[in-house]
Tab-separated table of C-alpha atoms and ligand atoms in Angstrom:
chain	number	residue	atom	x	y	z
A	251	UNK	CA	37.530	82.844	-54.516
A	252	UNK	CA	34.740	82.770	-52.655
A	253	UNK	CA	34.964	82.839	-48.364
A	254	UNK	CA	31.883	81.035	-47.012
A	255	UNK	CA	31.874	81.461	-43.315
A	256	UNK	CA	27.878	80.458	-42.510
A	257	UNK	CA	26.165	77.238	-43.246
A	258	UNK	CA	23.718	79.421	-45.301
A	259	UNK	CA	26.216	81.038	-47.225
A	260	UNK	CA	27.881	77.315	-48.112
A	261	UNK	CA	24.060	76.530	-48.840
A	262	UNK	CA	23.553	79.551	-51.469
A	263	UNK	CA	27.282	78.533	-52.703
A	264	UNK	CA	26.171	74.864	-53.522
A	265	UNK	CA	22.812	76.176	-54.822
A	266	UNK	CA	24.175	78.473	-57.090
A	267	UNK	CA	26.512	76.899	-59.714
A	268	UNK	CA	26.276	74.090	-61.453
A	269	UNK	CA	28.917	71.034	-62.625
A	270	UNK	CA	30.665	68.638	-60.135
A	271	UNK	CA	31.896	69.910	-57.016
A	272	UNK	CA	35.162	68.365	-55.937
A	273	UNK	CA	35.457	69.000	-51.843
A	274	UNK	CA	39.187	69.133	-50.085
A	275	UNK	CA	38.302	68.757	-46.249
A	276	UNK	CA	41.446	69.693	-44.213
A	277	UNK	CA	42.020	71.407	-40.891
A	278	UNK	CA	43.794	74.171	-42.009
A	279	UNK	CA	47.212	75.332	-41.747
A	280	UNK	CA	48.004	74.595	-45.504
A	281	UNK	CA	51.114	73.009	-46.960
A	282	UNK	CA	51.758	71.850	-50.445
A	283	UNK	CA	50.483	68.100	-49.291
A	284	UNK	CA	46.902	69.660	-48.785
A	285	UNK	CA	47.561	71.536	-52.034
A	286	UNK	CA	48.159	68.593	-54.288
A	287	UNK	CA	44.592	67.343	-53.196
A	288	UNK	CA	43.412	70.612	-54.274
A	289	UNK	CA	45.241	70.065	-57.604
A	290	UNK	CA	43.828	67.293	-57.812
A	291	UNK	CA	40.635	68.384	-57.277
A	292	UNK	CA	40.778	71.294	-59.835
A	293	UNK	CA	41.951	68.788	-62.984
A	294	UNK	CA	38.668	66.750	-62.178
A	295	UNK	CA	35.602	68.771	-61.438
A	296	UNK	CA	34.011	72.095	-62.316
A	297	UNK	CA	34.214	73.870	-59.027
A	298	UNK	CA	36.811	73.122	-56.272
A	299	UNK	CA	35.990	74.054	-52.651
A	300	UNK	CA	38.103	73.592	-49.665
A	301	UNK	CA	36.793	73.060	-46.017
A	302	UNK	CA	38.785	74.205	-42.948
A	303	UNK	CA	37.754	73.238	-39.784
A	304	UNK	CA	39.937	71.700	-36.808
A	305	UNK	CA	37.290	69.546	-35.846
A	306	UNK	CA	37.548	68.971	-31.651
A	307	UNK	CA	35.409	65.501	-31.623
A	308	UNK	CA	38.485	63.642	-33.390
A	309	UNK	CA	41.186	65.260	-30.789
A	310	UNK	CA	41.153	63.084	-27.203
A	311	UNK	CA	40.960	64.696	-23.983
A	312	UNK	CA	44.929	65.119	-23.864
A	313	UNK	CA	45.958	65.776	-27.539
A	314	UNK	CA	46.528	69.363	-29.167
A	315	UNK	CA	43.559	70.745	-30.148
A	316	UNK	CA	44.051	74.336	-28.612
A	317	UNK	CA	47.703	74.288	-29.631
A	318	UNK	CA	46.883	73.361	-33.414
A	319	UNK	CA	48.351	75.686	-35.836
A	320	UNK	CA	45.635	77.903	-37.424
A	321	UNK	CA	46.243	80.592	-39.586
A	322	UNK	CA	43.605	81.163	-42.334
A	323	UNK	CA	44.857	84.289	-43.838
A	324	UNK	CA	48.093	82.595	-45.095
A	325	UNK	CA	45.482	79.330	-45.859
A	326	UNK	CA	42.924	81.475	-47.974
A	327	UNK	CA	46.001	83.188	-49.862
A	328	UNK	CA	47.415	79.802	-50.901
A	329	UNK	CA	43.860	78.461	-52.502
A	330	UNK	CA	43.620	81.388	-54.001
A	331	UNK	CA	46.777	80.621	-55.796
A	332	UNK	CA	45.638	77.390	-56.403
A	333	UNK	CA	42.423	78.473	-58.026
A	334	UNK	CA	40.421	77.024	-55.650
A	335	UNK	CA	36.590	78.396	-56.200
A	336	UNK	CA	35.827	78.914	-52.654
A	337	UNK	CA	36.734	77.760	-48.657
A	338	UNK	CA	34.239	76.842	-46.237
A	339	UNK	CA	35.239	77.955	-42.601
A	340	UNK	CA	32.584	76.933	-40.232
A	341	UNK	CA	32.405	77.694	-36.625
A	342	UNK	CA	32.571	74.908	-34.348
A	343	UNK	CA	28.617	75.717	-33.775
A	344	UNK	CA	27.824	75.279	-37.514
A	345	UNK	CA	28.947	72.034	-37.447
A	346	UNK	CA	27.863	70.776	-33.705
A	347	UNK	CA	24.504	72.518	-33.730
A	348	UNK	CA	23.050	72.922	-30.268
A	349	UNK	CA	20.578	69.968	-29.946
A	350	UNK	CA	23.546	67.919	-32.587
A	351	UNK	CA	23.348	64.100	-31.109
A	352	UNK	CA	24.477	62.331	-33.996
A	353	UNK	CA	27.716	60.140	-33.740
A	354	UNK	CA	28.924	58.040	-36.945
A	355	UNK	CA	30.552	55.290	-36.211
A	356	UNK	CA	32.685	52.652	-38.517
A	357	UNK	CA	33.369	50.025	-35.657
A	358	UNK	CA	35.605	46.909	-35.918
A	359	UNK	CA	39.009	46.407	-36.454
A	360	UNK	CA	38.998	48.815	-39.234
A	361	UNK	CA	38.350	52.047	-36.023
A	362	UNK	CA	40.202	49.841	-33.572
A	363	UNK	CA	43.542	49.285	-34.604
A	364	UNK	CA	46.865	51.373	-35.623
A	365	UNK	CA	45.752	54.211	-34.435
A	366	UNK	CA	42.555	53.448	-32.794
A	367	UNK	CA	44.411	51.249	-30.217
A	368	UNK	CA	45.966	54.214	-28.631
A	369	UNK	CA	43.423	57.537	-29.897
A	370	UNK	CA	39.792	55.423	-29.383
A	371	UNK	CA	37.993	58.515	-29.654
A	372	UNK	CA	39.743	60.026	-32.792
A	373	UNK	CA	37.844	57.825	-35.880
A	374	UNK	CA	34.698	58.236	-34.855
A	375	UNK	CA	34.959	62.055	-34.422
A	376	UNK	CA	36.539	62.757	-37.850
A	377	UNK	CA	33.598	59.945	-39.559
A	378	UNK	CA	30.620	62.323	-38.124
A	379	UNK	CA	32.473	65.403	-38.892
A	380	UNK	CA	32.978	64.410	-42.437
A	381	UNK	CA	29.636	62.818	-43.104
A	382	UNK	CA	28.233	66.022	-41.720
A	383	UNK	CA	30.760	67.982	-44.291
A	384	UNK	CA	29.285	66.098	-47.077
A	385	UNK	CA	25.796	66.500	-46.331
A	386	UNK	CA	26.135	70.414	-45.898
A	387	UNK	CA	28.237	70.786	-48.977
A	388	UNK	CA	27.360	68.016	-51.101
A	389	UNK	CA	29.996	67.689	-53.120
A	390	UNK	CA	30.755	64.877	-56.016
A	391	UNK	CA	34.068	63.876	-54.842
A	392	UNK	CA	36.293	64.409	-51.644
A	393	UNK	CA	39.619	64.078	-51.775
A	394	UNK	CA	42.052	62.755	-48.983
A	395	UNK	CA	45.498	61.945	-48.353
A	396	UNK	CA	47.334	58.556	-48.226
A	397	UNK	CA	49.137	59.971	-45.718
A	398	UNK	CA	45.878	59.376	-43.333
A	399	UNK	CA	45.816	55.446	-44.755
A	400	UNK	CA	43.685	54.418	-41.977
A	401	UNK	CA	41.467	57.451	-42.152
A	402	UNK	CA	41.271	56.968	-45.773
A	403	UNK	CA	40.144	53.779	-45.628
A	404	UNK	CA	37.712	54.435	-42.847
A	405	UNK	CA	36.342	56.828	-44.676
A	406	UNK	CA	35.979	54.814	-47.650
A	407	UNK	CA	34.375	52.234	-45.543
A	408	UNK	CA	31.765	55.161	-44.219
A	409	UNK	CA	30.810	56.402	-47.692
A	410	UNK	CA	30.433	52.785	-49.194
A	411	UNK	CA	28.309	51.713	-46.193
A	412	UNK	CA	25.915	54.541	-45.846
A	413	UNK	CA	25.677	54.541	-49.645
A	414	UNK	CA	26.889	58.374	-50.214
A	415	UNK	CA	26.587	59.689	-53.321
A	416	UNK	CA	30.375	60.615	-53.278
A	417	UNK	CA	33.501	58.964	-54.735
A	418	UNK	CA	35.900	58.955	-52.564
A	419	UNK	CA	39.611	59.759	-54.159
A	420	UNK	CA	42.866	59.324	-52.214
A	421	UNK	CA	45.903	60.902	-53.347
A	422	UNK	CA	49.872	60.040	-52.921
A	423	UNK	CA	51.878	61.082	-50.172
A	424	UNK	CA	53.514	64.469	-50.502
A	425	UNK	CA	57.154	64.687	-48.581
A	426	UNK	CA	59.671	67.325	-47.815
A	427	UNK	CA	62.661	67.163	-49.821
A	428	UNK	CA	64.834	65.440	-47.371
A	429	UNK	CA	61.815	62.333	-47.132
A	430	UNK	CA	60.003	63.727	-44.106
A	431	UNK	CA	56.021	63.835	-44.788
A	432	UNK	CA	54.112	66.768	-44.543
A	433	UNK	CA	52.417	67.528	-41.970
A	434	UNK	CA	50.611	70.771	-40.194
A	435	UNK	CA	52.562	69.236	-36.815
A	436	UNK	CA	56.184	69.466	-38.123
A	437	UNK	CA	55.941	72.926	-36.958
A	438	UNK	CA	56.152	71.399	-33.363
A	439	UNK	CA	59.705	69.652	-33.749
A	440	UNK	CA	63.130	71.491	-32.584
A	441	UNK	CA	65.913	70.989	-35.040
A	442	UNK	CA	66.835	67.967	-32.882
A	443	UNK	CA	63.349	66.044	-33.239
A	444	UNK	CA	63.341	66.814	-36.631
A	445	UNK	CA	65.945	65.366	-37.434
A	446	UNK	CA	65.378	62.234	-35.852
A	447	UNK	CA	61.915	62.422	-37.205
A	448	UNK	CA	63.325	61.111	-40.884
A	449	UNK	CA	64.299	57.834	-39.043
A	450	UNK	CA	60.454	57.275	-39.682
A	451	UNK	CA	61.041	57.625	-43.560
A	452	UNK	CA	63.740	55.614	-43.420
A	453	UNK	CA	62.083	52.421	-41.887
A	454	UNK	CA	59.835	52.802	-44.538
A	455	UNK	CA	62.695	53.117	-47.355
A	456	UNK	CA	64.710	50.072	-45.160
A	457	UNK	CA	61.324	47.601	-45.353
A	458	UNK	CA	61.153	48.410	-49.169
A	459	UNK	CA	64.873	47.062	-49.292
A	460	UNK	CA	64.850	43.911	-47.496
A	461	UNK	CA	61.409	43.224	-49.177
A	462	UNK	CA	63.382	43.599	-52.704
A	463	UNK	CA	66.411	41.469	-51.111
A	464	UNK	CA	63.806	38.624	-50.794
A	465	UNK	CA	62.678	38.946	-46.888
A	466	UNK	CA	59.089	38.072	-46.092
A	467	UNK	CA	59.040	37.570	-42.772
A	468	UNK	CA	56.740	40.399	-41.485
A	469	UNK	CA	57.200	40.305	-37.527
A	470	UNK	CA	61.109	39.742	-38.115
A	471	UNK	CA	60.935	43.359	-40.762
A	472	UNK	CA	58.885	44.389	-37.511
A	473	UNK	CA	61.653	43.824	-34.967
A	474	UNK	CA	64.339	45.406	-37.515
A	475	UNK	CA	62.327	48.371	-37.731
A	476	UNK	CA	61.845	48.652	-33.489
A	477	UNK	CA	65.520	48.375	-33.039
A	478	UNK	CA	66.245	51.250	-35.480
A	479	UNK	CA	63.487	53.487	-33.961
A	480	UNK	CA	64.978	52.898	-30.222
A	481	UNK	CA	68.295	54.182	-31.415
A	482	UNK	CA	66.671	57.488	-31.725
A	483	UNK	CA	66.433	59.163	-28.124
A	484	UNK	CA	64.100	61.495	-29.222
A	485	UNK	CA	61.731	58.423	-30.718
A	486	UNK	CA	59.062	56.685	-28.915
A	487	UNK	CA	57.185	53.923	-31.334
A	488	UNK	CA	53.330	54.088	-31.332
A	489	UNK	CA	53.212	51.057	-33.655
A	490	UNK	CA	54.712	49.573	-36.672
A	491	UNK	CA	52.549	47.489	-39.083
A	492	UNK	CA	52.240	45.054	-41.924
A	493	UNK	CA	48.229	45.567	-43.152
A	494	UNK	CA	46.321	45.006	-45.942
A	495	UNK	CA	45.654	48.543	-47.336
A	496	UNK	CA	42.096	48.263	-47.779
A	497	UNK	CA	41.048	46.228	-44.498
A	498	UNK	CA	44.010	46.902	-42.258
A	499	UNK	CA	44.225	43.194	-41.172
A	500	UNK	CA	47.602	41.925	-40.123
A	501	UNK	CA	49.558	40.581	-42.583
A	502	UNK	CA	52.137	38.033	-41.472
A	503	UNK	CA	54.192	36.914	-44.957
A	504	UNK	CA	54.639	39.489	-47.072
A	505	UNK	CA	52.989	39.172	-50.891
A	506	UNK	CA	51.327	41.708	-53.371
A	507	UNK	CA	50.927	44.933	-51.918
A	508	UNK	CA	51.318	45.264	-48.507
A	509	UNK	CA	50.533	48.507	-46.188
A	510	UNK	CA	53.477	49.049	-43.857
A	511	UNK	CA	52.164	51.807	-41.161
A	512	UNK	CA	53.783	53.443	-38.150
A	513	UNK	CA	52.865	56.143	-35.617
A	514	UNK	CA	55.703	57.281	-32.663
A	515	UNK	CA	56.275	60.207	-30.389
A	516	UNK	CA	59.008	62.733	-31.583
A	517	UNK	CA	59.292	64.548	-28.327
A	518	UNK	CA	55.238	65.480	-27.676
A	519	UNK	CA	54.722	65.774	-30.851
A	520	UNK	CA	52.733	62.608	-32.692
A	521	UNK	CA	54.057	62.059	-36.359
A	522	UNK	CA	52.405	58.942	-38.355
A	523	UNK	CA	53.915	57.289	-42.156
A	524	UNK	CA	53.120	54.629	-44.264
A	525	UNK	CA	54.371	53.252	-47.740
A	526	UNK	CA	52.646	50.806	-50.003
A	527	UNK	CA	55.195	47.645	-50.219
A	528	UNK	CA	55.291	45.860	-53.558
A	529	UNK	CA	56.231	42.598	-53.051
A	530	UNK	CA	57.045	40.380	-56.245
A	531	UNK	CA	55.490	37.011	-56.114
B	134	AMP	P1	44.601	67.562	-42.198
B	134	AMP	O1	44.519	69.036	-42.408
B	134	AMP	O2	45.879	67.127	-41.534
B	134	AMP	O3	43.363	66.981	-41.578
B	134	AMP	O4	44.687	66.930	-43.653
B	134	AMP	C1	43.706	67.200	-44.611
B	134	AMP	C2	43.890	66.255	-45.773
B	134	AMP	O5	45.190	66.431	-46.327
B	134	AMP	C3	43.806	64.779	-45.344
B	134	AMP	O6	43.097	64.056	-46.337
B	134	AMP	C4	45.241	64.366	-45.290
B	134	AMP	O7	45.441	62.988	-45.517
B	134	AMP	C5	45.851	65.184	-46.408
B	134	AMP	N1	47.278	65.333	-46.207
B	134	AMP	C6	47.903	65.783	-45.088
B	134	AMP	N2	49.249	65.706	-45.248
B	134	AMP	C7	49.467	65.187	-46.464
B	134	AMP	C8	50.641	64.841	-47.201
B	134	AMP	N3	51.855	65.029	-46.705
B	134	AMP	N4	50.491	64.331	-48.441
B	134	AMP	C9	49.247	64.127	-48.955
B	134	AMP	N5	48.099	64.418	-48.316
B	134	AMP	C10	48.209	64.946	-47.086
Protein backbone atom coordinates (compact mmCIF):
# COMPACT_ATOMS: atom_id res chain seq x y z
CA UNK A 1 0.00 0.00 0.00
CA UNK A 2 1.17 2.97 -1.03
CA UNK A 3 1.63 6.23 1.74
CA UNK A 4 1.25 9.48 -0.22
CA UNK A 5 2.06 12.28 2.09
CA UNK A 6 2.69 15.34 -0.71
CA UNK A 7 0.27 16.65 -3.21
CA UNK A 8 2.95 15.65 -5.81
CA UNK A 9 3.31 12.31 -4.68
CA UNK A 10 -0.84 11.87 -4.80
CA UNK A 11 -0.24 13.56 -8.35
CA UNK A 12 2.44 10.82 -9.62
CA UNK A 13 -0.01 8.18 -7.74
CA UNK A 14 -3.08 9.25 -9.93
CA UNK A 15 -0.78 9.60 -12.98
CA UNK A 16 0.58 6.37 -12.77
CA UNK A 17 -2.03 3.55 -12.93
CA UNK A 18 -4.73 3.16 -14.80
CA UNK A 19 -8.65 1.77 -14.19
CA UNK A 20 -11.23 3.55 -11.91
CA UNK A 21 -10.15 4.98 -8.80
CA UNK A 22 -12.66 4.57 -6.01
CA UNK A 23 -11.72 7.46 -3.18
CA UNK A 24 -12.77 6.84 0.77
CA UNK A 25 -12.36 10.46 2.31
CA UNK A 26 -12.42 10.11 6.15
CA UNK A 27 -10.67 11.91 8.99
CA UNK A 28 -8.90 9.24 10.31
CA UNK A 29 -9.05 7.28 13.35
CA UNK A 30 -10.45 4.12 11.53
CA UNK A 31 -13.22 1.81 12.66
CA UNK A 32 -14.92 -0.93 10.79
CA UNK A 33 -17.78 1.80 9.64
CA UNK A 34 -14.97 3.62 7.57
CA UNK A 35 -13.85 0.13 6.55
CA UNK A 36 -17.04 -1.07 4.98
CA UNK A 37 -16.76 2.07 2.61
CA UNK A 38 -13.43 0.83 1.82
CA UNK A 39 -14.98 -2.60 1.09
CA UNK A 40 -17.04 -1.17 -0.76
CA UNK A 41 -14.80 0.61 -2.63
CA UNK A 42 -12.46 -2.38 -3.38
CA UNK A 43 -15.55 -4.72 -4.96
CA UNK A 44 -16.14 -1.72 -7.45
CA UNK A 45 -13.06 -0.13 -8.89
CA UNK A 46 -9.51 -1.01 -9.86
CA UNK A 47 -7.57 0.94 -7.32
CA UNK A 48 -8.91 1.98 -3.85
CA UNK A 49 -7.34 4.99 -2.09
CA UNK A 50 -8.21 6.37 1.22
CA UNK A 51 -7.80 10.12 2.29
CA UNK A 52 -7.13 11.14 5.92
CA UNK A 53 -7.29 14.48 6.81
CA UNK A 54 -9.18 16.15 9.92
CA UNK A 55 -10.09 18.98 7.97
CA UNK A 56 -10.24 22.34 10.56
CA UNK A 57 -12.66 24.55 8.14
CA UNK A 58 -15.70 22.10 9.00
CA UNK A 59 -14.91 22.23 13.01
CA UNK A 60 -16.50 25.75 14.63
CA UNK A 61 -14.58 27.91 16.80
CA UNK A 62 -15.63 25.77 20.00
CA UNK A 63 -15.82 22.12 18.73
CA UNK A 64 -12.90 19.43 19.01
CA UNK A 65 -10.64 19.80 16.47
CA UNK A 66 -7.33 19.65 18.60
CA UNK A 67 -8.83 16.93 20.77
CA UNK A 68 -9.81 14.65 17.65
CA UNK A 69 -8.48 11.25 17.86
CA UNK A 70 -5.61 10.75 15.34
CA UNK A 71 -3.60 7.89 15.12
CA UNK A 72 -2.41 6.94 11.59
CA UNK A 73 -0.16 4.12 12.36
CA UNK A 74 -3.05 1.94 13.69
CA UNK A 75 -5.19 3.72 10.48
CA UNK A 76 -2.51 2.74 7.74
CA UNK A 77 -2.27 -0.91 9.36
CA UNK A 78 -6.03 -1.44 9.03
CA UNK A 79 -6.14 -0.41 5.04
CA UNK A 80 -3.52 -2.37 4.63
CA UNK A 81 -5.59 -5.22 5.79
CA UNK A 82 -8.23 -4.11 3.81
CA UNK A 83 -6.23 -4.02 0.62
CA UNK A 84 -6.56 -0.64 0.19
CA UNK A 85 -3.95 0.53 -2.76
CA UNK A 86 -2.79 3.58 -1.09
CA UNK A 87 -3.74 6.62 1.74
CA UNK A 88 -3.40 10.13 1.08
CA UNK A 89 -2.33 12.14 4.29
CA UNK A 90 -2.03 15.73 3.44
CA UNK A 91 -0.86 18.44 5.65
CA UNK A 92 -3.23 21.01 6.50
CA UNK A 93 -0.97 23.31 4.01
CA UNK A 94 -1.50 20.91 1.06
CA UNK A 95 -4.91 21.36 1.21
CA UNK A 96 -5.25 25.28 2.34
CA UNK A 97 -2.41 26.51 0.15
CA UNK A 98 -1.11 29.89 1.22
CA UNK A 99 -2.89 32.36 -1.16
CA UNK A 100 -6.17 29.33 -0.95
CA UNK A 101 -9.46 31.78 -1.10
CA UNK A 102 -11.83 29.44 -2.38
CA UNK A 103 -15.02 28.60 -0.25
CA UNK A 104 -17.76 26.07 -1.74
CA UNK A 105 -20.82 26.63 -0.69
CA UNK A 106 -24.29 24.49 -1.06
CA UNK A 107 -26.65 27.20 0.58
CA UNK A 108 -30.38 26.76 1.41
CA UNK A 109 -32.15 24.69 3.58
CA UNK A 110 -30.24 21.76 2.45
CA UNK A 111 -26.65 23.65 4.64
CA UNK A 112 -29.09 25.28 7.02
CA UNK A 113 -30.95 22.87 8.82
CA UNK A 114 -30.36 19.67 11.23
CA UNK A 115 -27.19 20.32 11.75
CA UNK A 116 -26.54 23.55 10.12
CA UNK A 117 -28.96 25.28 12.58
CA UNK A 118 -26.62 24.80 15.41
CA UNK A 119 -22.76 24.12 13.47
CA UNK A 120 -23.32 27.10 10.51
CA UNK A 121 -19.83 26.89 9.69
CA UNK A 122 -19.43 23.02 9.49
CA UNK A 123 -21.12 22.26 5.67
CA UNK A 124 -19.47 24.60 3.98
CA UNK A 125 -15.99 23.64 5.32
CA UNK A 126 -16.31 19.87 4.63
CA UNK A 127 -18.01 20.94 0.70
CA UNK A 128 -14.56 22.92 -0.17
CA UNK A 129 -12.49 20.39 1.50
CA UNK A 130 -13.99 17.62 -0.47
CA UNK A 131 -14.30 19.35 -3.80
CA UNK A 132 -10.68 20.21 -3.30
CA UNK A 133 -10.08 16.23 -2.46
CA UNK A 134 -11.59 15.39 -5.70
CA UNK A 135 -9.86 17.70 -7.83
CA UNK A 136 -6.32 16.66 -6.40
CA UNK A 137 -7.10 13.00 -6.56
CA UNK A 138 -9.57 12.64 -9.15
CA UNK A 139 -11.07 9.74 -8.42
CA UNK A 140 -14.27 7.92 -10.23
CA UNK A 141 -16.28 7.40 -7.22
CA UNK A 142 -16.24 8.59 -3.48
CA UNK A 143 -17.78 6.82 -1.09
CA UNK A 144 -19.58 8.15 2.15
CA UNK A 145 -21.53 7.07 4.97
CA UNK A 146 -25.32 7.24 5.67
CA UNK A 147 -24.39 7.84 8.89
CA UNK A 148 -23.47 11.63 7.69
CA UNK A 149 -27.24 11.75 5.88
CA UNK A 150 -27.09 15.39 5.68
CA UNK A 151 -23.50 15.49 4.58
CA UNK A 152 -24.28 12.88 2.14
CA UNK A 153 -26.79 14.57 0.63
CA UNK A 154 -24.98 17.86 0.60
CA UNK A 155 -22.48 16.40 -1.00
CA UNK A 156 -24.54 14.86 -3.53
CA UNK A 157 -26.09 18.17 -4.09
CA UNK A 158 -22.28 19.70 -4.61
CA UNK A 159 -21.18 17.07 -7.14
CA UNK A 160 -24.55 17.19 -9.17
CA UNK A 161 -24.42 21.02 -9.24
CA UNK A 162 -20.89 21.69 -10.21
CA UNK A 163 -21.23 18.82 -12.67
CA UNK A 164 -18.20 16.55 -11.20
CA UNK A 165 -17.22 13.85 -13.00
CA UNK A 166 -17.75 11.59 -9.86
CA UNK A 167 -20.59 9.29 -8.73
CA UNK A 168 -21.24 9.74 -5.59
CA UNK A 169 -22.04 6.27 -3.52
CA UNK A 170 -23.42 6.22 0.03
CA UNK A 171 -23.20 3.23 2.04
CA UNK A 172 -25.41 1.73 5.13
CA UNK A 173 -24.87 2.52 8.56
CA UNK A 174 -22.38 0.36 10.40
CA UNK A 175 -23.30 -0.12 14.38
CA UNK A 176 -21.71 -1.65 17.38
CA UNK A 177 -23.18 -4.77 18.42
CA UNK A 178 -25.29 -3.46 21.16
CA UNK A 179 -27.03 -0.72 18.28
CA UNK A 180 -24.73 2.21 19.03
CA UNK A 181 -23.25 3.74 15.60
CA UNK A 182 -19.81 4.05 14.97
CA UNK A 183 -18.20 6.75 15.39
CA UNK A 184 -14.34 8.11 15.83
CA UNK A 185 -16.09 10.22 19.00
CA UNK A 186 -17.36 7.20 21.04
CA UNK A 187 -13.94 7.19 22.35
CA UNK A 188 -15.03 10.39 24.32
CA UNK A 189 -17.99 8.74 26.40
CA UNK A 190 -17.42 7.28 30.15
CA UNK A 191 -19.18 4.02 30.68
CA UNK A 192 -22.06 6.17 31.99
CA UNK A 193 -22.60 8.32 28.66
CA UNK A 194 -22.27 5.41 26.79
CA UNK A 195 -24.65 3.84 27.97
CA UNK A 196 -27.16 6.35 27.76
CA UNK A 197 -25.86 7.06 24.35
CA UNK A 198 -28.01 3.80 22.91
CA UNK A 199 -31.18 5.75 24.00
CA UNK A 200 -30.36 7.45 20.55
CA UNK A 201 -30.69 3.97 18.75
CA UNK A 202 -33.52 3.26 20.43
CA UNK A 203 -35.68 6.33 19.35
CA UNK A 204 -34.81 5.31 16.12
CA UNK A 205 -35.88 1.47 16.69
CA UNK A 206 -39.19 3.08 18.85
CA UNK A 207 -40.25 5.47 15.57
CA UNK A 208 -39.87 2.30 13.33
CA UNK A 209 -42.49 0.65 15.79
CA UNK A 210 -45.19 3.05 16.13
CA UNK A 211 -44.75 3.75 12.32
CA UNK A 212 -45.53 -0.20 11.80
CA UNK A 213 -48.43 0.11 14.58
CA UNK A 214 -50.06 2.61 12.12
CA UNK A 215 -48.91 6.20 13.68
CA UNK A 216 -48.31 9.00 11.21
CA UNK A 217 -48.38 11.80 13.06
CA UNK A 218 -44.78 13.17 12.73
CA UNK A 219 -44.59 16.09 15.44
CA UNK A 220 -46.61 13.73 17.94
CA UNK A 221 -43.50 10.61 17.05
CA UNK A 222 -41.43 13.95 17.68
CA UNK A 223 -42.69 14.68 21.19
CA UNK A 224 -42.50 10.75 22.08
CA UNK A 225 -39.05 10.74 21.10
CA UNK A 226 -38.13 14.26 23.35
CA UNK A 227 -39.69 12.76 26.36
CA UNK A 228 -37.57 9.56 26.11
CA UNK A 229 -34.32 11.53 25.43
CA UNK A 230 -34.99 13.88 28.69
CA UNK A 231 -35.16 10.79 30.80
CA UNK A 232 -31.55 10.39 30.14
CA UNK A 233 -29.51 12.85 32.51
CA UNK A 234 -26.62 12.50 30.60
CA UNK A 235 -28.76 13.51 27.18
CA UNK A 236 -29.18 16.89 25.82
CA UNK A 237 -31.31 16.81 22.30
CA UNK A 238 -29.74 18.80 19.39
CA UNK A 239 -32.76 17.96 17.20
CA UNK A 240 -35.02 15.24 16.19
CA UNK A 241 -36.42 15.11 12.60
CA UNK A 242 -38.88 13.78 10.10
CA UNK A 243 -37.07 14.77 6.41
CA UNK A 244 -37.20 13.75 3.14
CA UNK A 245 -33.84 11.91 2.61
CA UNK A 246 -32.85 13.53 -0.44
CA UNK A 247 -33.97 17.30 0.26
CA UNK A 248 -34.18 17.30 4.03
CA UNK A 249 -37.56 19.19 3.99
CA UNK A 250 -39.86 18.62 6.91
CA UNK A 251 -42.09 16.05 6.62
CA UNK A 252 -45.27 16.34 8.67
CA UNK A 253 -47.45 12.84 7.88
CA UNK A 254 -45.47 10.14 7.55
CA UNK A 255 -45.59 8.09 3.92
CA UNK A 256 -42.92 6.23 1.74
CA UNK A 257 -39.63 6.60 3.05
CA UNK A 258 -39.08 8.99 5.48
CA UNK A 259 -35.54 10.25 7.02
CA UNK A 260 -35.86 10.37 10.80
CA UNK A 261 -32.53 12.35 12.06
CA UNK A 262 -31.27 13.37 15.48
CA UNK A 263 -28.16 15.03 16.93
CA UNK A 264 -27.82 15.52 21.14
CA UNK A 265 -25.07 16.11 23.62
CA UNK A 266 -23.87 12.95 25.58
CA UNK A 267 -21.94 14.81 28.17
CA UNK A 268 -19.51 17.19 25.68
CA UNK A 269 -19.41 14.86 23.44
CA UNK A 270 -21.81 15.43 20.08
CA UNK A 271 -23.22 12.00 18.76
CA UNK A 272 -25.71 12.25 15.58
CA UNK A 273 -28.22 8.95 14.06
CA UNK A 274 -30.62 8.52 11.57
CA UNK A 275 -32.74 5.53 10.12
CA UNK A 276 -34.62 5.41 6.88
CA UNK A 277 -38.50 4.86 7.97
CA UNK A 278 -40.56 2.71 5.62
CA UNK A 279 -43.86 3.62 5.89
CA UNK A 280 -46.57 1.34 4.08
CA UNK A 281 -49.09 3.30 2.19
P1 LIG B 1 -15.32 10.69 9.29
O1 LIG B 1 -13.95 10.12 9.44
O2 LIG B 1 -16.12 10.68 10.56
O3 LIG B 1 -15.33 12.02 8.58
O4 LIG B 1 -16.10 9.69 8.33
C1 LIG B 1 -15.60 9.37 7.07
C2 LIG B 1 -16.67 8.64 6.29
O5 LIG B 1 -17.05 7.46 6.99
C3 LIG B 1 -17.95 9.48 6.14
O6 LIG B 1 -18.47 9.29 4.84
C4 LIG B 1 -18.85 8.89 7.18
O7 LIG B 1 -20.22 9.03 6.88
C5 LIG B 1 -18.45 7.43 7.16
N1 LIG B 1 -18.81 6.79 8.41
C6 LIG B 1 -18.50 7.20 9.66
N2 LIG B 1 -19.08 6.39 10.58
C7 LIG B 1 -19.78 5.47 9.89
C8 LIG B 1 -20.61 4.37 10.27
N3 LIG B 1 -20.83 4.07 11.54
N4 LIG B 1 -21.17 3.63 9.29
C9 LIG B 1 -20.96 3.94 7.98
N5 LIG B 1 -20.20 4.97 7.56
C10 LIG B 1 -19.61 5.72 8.50
Amino acid sequence: MDVLVTLDAMDRWTSSGGGSVGLVPTMGFLHDGHLSLVRRARGENDRVLVSIFVNPTQFGPSEDFEDYPRDTDRDCALLLAEGADAVFIPSVEDIYPAGFATSVTVSGPLTERLCGASRPTHFAGVTTVVARLFGVTRPDRAYFGQKDAQQLAVIRRMTADLALPVEVVGCPIVREPDGLAMSSRNVYLSNDERAQALTLRESLLLAQRRVTAGIRDASALRDEIVGLVARQALLRLDYVEFVHGETLDPVDTLSGQVLLALAAFVGRTRLIDNATLQVDE
